Tab-separated table of C-alpha atoms in Angstrom:
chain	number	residue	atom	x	y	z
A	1	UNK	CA	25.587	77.791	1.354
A	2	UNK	CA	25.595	74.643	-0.922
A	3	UNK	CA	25.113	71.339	0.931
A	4	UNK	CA	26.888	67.937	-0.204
A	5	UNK	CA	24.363	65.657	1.287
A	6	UNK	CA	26.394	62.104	1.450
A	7	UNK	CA	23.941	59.622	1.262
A	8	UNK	CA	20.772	59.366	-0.900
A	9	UNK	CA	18.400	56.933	0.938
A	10	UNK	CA	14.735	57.996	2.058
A	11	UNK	CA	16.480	61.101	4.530
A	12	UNK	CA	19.367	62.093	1.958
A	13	UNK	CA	16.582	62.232	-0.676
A	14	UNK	CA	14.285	64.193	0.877
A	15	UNK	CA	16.567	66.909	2.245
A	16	UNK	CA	18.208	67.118	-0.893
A	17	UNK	CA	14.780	67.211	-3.131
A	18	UNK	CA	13.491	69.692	-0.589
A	19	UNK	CA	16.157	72.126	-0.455
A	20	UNK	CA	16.499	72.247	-4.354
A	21	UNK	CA	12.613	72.384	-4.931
A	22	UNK	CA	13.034	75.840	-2.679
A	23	UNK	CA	16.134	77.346	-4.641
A	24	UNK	CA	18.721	75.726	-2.643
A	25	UNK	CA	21.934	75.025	-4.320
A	26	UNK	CA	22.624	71.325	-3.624
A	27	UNK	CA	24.487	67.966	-4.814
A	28	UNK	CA	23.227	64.680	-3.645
A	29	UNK	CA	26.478	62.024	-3.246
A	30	UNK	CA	24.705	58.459	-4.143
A	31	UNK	CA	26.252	54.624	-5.460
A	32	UNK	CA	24.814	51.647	-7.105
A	33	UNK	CA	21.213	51.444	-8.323
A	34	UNK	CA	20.222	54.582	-6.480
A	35	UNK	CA	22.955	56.596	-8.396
A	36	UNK	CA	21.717	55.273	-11.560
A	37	UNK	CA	18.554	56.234	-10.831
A	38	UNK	CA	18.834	59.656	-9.708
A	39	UNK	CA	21.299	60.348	-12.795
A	40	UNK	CA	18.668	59.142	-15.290
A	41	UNK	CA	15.638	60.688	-14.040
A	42	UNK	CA	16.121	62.505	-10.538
A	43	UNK	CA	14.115	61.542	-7.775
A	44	UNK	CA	10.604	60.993	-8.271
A	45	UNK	CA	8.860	62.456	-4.725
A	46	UNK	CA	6.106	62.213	-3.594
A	47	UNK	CA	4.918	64.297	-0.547
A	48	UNK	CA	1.372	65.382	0.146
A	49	UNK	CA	1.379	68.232	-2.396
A	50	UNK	CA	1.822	65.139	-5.005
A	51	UNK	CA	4.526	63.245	-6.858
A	52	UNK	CA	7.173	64.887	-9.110
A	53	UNK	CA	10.522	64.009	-10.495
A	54	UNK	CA	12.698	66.489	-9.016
A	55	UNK	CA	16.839	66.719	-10.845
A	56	UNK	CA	18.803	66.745	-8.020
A	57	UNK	CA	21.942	67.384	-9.115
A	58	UNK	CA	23.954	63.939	-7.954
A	59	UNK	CA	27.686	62.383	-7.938
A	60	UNK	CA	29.364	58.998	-7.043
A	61	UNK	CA	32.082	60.247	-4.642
A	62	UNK	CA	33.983	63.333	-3.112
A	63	UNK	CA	36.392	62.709	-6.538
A	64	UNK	CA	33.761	64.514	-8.095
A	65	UNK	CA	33.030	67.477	-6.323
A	66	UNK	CA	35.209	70.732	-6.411
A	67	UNK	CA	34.759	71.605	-2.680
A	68	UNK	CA	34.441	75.370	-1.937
A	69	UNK	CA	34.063	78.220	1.017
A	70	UNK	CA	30.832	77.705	2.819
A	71	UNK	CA	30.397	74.255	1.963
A	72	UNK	CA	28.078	72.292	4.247
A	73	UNK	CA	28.733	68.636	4.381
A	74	UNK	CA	25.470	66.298	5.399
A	75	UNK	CA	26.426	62.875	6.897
A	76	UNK	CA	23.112	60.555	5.595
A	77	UNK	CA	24.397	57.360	4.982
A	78	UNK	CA	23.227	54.538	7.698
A	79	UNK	CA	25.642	54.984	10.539
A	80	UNK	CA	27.390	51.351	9.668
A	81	UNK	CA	28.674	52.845	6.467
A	82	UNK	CA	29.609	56.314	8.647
A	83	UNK	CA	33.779	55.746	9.003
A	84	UNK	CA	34.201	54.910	5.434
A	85	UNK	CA	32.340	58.107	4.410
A	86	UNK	CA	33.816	59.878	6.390
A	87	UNK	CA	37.639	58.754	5.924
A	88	UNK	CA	36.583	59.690	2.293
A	89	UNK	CA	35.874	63.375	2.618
A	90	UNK	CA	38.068	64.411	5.430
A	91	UNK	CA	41.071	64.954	3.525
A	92	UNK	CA	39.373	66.441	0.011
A	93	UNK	CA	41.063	69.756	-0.584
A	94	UNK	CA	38.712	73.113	-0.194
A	95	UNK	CA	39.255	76.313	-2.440
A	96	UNK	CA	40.446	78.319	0.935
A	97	UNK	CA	43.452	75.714	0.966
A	98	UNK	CA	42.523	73.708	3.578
A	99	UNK	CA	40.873	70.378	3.998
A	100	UNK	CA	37.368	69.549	4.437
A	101	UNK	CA	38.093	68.656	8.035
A	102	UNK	CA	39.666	71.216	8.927
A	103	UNK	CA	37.297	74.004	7.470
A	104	UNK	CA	33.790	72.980	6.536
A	105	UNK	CA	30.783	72.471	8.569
A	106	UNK	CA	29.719	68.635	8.793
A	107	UNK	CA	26.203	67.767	10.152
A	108	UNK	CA	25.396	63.996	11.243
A	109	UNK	CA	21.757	63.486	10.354
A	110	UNK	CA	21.259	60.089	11.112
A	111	UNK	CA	19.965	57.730	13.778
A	112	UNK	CA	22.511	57.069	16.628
A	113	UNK	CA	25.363	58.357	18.964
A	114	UNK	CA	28.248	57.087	17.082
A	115	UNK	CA	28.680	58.924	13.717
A	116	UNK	CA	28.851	62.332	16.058
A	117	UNK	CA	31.889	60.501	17.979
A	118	UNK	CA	33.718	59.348	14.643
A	119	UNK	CA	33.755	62.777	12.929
A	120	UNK	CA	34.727	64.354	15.920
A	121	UNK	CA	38.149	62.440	15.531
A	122	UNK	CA	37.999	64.087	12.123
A	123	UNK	CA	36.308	67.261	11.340
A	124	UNK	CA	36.701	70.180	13.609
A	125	UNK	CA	32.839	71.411	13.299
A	126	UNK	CA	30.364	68.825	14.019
A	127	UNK	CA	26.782	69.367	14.551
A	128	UNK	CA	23.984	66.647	15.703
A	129	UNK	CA	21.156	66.054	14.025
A	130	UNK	CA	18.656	64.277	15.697
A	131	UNK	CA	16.064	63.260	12.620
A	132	UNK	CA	12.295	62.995	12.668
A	133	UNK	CA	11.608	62.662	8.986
A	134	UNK	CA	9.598	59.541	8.206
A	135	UNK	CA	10.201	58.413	4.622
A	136	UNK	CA	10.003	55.338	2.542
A	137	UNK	CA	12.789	54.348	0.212
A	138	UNK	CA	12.213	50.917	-0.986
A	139	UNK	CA	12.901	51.062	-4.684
A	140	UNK	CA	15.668	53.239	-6.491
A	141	UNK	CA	14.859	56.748	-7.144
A	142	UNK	CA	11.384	56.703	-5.672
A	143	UNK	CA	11.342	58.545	-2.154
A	144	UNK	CA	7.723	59.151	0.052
A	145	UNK	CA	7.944	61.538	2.497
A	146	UNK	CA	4.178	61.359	3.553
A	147	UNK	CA	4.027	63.674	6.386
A	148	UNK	CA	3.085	67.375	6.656
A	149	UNK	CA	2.812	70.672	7.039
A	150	UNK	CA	6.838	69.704	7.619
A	151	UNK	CA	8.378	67.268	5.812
A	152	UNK	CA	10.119	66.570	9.358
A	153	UNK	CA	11.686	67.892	12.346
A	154	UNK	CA	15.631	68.120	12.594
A	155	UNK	CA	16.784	69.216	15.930
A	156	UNK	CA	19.931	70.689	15.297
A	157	UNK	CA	23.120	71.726	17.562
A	158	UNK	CA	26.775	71.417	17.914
A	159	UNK	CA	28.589	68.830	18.879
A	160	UNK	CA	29.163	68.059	21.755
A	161	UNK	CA	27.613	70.872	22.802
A	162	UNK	CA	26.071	74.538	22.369
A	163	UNK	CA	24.890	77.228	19.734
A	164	UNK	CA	26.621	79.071	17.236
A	165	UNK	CA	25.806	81.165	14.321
A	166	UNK	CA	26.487	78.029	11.801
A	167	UNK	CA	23.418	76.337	12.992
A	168	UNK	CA	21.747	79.306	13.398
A	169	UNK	CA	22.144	79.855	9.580
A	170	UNK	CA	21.777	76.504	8.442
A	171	UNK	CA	17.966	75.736	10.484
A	172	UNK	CA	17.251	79.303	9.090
A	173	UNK	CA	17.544	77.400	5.190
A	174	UNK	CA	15.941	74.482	6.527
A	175	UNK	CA	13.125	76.189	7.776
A	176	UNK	CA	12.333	77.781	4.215
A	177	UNK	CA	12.589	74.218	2.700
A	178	UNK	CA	9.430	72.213	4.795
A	179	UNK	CA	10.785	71.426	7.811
A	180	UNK	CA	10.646	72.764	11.451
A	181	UNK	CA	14.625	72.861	12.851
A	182	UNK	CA	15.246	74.083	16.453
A	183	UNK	CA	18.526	74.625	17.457
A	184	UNK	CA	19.321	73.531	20.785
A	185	UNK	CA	22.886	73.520	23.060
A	186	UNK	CA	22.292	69.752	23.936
A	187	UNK	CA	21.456	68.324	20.759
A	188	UNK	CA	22.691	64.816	21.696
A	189	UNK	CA	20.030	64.628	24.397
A	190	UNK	CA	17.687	64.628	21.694
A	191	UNK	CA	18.950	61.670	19.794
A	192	UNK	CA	19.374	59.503	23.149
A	193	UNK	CA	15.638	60.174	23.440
A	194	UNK	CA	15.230	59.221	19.309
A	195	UNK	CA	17.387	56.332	19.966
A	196	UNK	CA	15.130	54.656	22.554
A	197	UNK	CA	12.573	55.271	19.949
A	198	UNK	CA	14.843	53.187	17.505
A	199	UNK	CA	14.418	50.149	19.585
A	200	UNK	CA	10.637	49.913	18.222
A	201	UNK	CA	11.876	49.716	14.659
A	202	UNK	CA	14.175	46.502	15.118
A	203	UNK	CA	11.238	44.962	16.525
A	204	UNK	CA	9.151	46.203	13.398
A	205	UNK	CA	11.519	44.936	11.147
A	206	UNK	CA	12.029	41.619	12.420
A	207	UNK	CA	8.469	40.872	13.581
A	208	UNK	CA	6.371	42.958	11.336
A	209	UNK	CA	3.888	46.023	12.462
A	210	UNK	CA	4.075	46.811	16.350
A	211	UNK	CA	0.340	46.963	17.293
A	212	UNK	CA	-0.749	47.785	20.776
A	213	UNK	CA	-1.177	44.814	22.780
A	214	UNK	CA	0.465	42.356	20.781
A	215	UNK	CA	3.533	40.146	21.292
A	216	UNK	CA	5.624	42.324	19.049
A	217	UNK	CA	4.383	45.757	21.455
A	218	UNK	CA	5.323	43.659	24.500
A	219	UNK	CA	8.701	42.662	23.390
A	220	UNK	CA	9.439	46.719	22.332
A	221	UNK	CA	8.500	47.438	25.634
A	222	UNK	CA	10.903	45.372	27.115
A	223	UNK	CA	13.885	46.634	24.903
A	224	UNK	CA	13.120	50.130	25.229
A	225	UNK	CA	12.650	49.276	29.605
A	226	UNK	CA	16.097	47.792	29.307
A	227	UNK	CA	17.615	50.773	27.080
A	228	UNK	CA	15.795	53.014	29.663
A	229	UNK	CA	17.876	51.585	32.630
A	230	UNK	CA	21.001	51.658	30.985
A	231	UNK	CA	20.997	55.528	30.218
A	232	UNK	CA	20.231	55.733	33.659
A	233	UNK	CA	22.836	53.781	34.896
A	234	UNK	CA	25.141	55.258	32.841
A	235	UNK	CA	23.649	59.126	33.754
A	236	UNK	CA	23.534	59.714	29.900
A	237	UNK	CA	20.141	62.391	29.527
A	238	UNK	CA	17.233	62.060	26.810
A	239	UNK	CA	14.452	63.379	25.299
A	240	UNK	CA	11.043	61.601	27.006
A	241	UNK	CA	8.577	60.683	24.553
A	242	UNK	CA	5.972	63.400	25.189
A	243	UNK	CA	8.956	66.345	23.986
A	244	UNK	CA	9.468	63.907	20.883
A	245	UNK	CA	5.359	64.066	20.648
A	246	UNK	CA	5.649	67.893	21.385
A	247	UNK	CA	8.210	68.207	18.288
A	248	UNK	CA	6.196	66.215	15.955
A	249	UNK	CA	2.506	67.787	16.743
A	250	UNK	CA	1.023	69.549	14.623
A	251	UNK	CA	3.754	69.956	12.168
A	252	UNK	CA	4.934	66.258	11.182
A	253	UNK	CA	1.713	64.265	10.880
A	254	UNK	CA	0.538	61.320	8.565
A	255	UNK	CA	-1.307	62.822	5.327
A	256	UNK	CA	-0.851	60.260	2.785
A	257	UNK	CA	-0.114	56.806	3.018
A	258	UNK	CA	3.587	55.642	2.752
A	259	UNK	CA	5.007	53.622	-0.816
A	260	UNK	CA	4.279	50.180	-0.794
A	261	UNK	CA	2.909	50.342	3.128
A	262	UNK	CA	7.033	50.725	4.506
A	263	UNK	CA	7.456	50.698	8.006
A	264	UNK	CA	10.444	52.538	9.150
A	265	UNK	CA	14.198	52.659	8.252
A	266	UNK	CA	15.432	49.571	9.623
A	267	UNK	CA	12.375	47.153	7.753
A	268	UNK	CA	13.449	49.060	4.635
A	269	UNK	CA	17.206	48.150	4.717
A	270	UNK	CA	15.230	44.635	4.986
A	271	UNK	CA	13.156	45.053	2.340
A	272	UNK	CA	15.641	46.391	-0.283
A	273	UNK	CA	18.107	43.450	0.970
A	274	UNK	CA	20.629	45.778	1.454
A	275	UNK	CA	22.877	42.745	3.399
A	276	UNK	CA	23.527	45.189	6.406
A	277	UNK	CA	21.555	47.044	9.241
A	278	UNK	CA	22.090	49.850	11.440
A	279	UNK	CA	20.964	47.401	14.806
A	280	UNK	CA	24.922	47.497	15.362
A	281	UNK	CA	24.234	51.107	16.545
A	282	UNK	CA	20.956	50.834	17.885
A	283	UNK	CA	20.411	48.204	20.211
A	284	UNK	CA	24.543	47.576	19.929
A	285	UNK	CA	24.493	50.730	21.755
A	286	UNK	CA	22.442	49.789	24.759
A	287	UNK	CA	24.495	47.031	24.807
A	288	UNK	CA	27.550	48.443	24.814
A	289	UNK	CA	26.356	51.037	27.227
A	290	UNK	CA	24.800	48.180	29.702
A	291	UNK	CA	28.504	45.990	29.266
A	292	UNK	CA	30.082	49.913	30.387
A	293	UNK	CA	28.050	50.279	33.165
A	294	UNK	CA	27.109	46.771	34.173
A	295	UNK	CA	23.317	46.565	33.447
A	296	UNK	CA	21.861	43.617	31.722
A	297	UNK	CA	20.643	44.092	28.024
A	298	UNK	CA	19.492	40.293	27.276
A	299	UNK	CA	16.283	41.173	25.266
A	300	UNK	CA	18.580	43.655	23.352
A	301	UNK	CA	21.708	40.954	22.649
A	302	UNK	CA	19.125	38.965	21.339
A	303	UNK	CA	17.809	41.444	19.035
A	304	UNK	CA	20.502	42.609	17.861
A	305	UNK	CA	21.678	38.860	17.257
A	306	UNK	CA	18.515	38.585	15.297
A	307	UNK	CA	18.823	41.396	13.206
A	308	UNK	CA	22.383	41.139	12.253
A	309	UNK	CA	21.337	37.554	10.943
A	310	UNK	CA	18.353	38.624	8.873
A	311	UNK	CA	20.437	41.360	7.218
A	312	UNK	CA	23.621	38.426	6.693
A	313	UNK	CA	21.113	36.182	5.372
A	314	UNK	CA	19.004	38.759	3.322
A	315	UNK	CA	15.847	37.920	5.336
A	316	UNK	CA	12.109	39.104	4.483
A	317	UNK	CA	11.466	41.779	7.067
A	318	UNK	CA	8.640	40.579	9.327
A	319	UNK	CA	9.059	37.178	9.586
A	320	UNK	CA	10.682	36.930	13.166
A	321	UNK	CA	8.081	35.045	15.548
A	322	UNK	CA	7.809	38.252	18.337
A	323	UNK	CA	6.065	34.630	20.460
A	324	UNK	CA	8.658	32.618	19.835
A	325	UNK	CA	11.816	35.683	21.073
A	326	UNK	CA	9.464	36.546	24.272
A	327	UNK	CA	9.605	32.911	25.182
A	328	UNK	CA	13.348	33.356	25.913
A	329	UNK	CA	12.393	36.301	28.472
A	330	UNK	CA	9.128	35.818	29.946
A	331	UNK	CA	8.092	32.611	31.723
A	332	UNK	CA	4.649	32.349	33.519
């Protein structure tokens, strides 16, 4: 197998550095600064073995690849940027003579419900991915994946549903490469359970560091209570957060610190200014799920509002008032 891993960000990065420090044959698909980056001097890793510059073979579009036979295409880009990636690649001719849509294997490893739901329109094999890798990437072509013995945990399965031989052999290459992959039928009850998770980091990057009894824990709690109801409402499955624990223990734990003390993925796209934020399919999708099913997601709207602005307006992550947004929900 060769994997085309389309998007180079902190998860792209690592799964791409990882699979070619074990042997793997891979091509990382990256633009802008990044690209330049990675072209010059690969990416420069650091994981708790140490930091390296690892040449990771990279590209600046599907234009530039010469698709072939057992192809594996990996969907990393934030899920905002998902459609246009994918409208790219679906029609890119394969050495069998067919398209990539119609023949090769295309793997959504990113946060969300949506991208899954796009390529389905699309590609005719689509797997979920449901990502537990915690990396920093806050400055081109440096990645920190900090956490160990795995570099993270990738629950893997087709999409919609069930197991096939595909994701058999694909976790089987993962596995080799530092990180634990279990392939499960209902893959997309695992990233409903990740996605309540998600709500945390919004908070985090608006408000700064989520610490246990603060202002910015209490108004988590009340997103994730609200996204909570609405997969209930809407009888929509999920993880709980002691199988997400279960997943992560003793395999994907802290060992070093993180680059520059980054939070998580959403206080990074703030950081690097990146002018857009994957909120839209975060808390957008407990709202849209709460609108569907008629259960209020105020603390969510608001969020989201919040979010979307400090990405418009290139905002400093952190520097939301969590006081200030809990005074528009709780009243003594």
């Amino acid at each position: 197998m060769r994997y085309i891993v389309v998007g180079a960000g902190a998860v792209g990065s690592s799964i791409g550095a990882r699979l070619v420090e074990n042997g793997r044959d891979a091509v990382l698909v990256a633009r802008g600064a990044q690209l330049d980056a990675l072209r010059a001097d690969g990416i420069r890793f650091t994981t708790p073995e140490g930091t390296r510059q690892v040449p990771v073979p990279v590209v600046d579009g599907p234009e530039a690849v010469e698709l072939r036979t057992g192809d594996v295409l990996v969907l990393a880009v934030k899920t905002q940027h998902s459609a246009a990636a994918l409208s790219e690649w679906v029609d890119r001719p394969v050495a069998d003579g067919n398209t990539a849509g119609e023949s090769l294997p295309l793997v959504c490893a990113q946060n969300g419900v949506e991208s899954e739901r796009l390529a389905l329109r699309l590609f005719r094999r689509v797997y979920g991915m449901c990502v537990v890798l915690p990396a920093a990437f806050v400055r081109p072509g440096e990645v920190t994946a900090a956490y160990g013995p795995c570099t993270g945990a990738l629950v893997l399965g087709r999409y919609p549903s069930g197991e096939e031989e595909t994701a058999q052999a694909i976790a089987a290459e993962l596995e080799k490469c530092a990180f634990h992959v279990p392939v499960v039928a209902d893959v997309m009850r695992w990233k409903y359970g990740k996605l309540l998770g998600n709500l945390t980091q919004t908070v985090e990057a608006l408000c700064g560091p989520v610490r246990p009894g603060g202002p910015a824990a209490e108004l988590a709690s009340l997103s994730r209570a609200e996204g909570t109801a609405v997969l209930r409402a809407a009888g929509i499955g999920y993880a709980d957060a002691a199988e997400l624990a279960d997943l992560r223990s003793g395999r994907v734990e802290l060992q070093t610190p993180t680059a520059g003390g980054a939070l998580g993925s959403t206080w990074q796209s703030l950081a690097r200014r990146s002018g857009s934020i994957e909120a839209d399919y975060i808390n957008g999708e407990f709202v849209l799920l709460g609108r569907t099913y008629g259960t209020p997601t105020p603390v969510n709207e608001t969020l989201l509002r919040l979010a979307r602005d400090s990405a418009r307006t290139r905002r400093e992550p952190g520097t939301v008032s969590p006081e200030t947004v809990l005074g528009l929900f709780v009243r003594d």
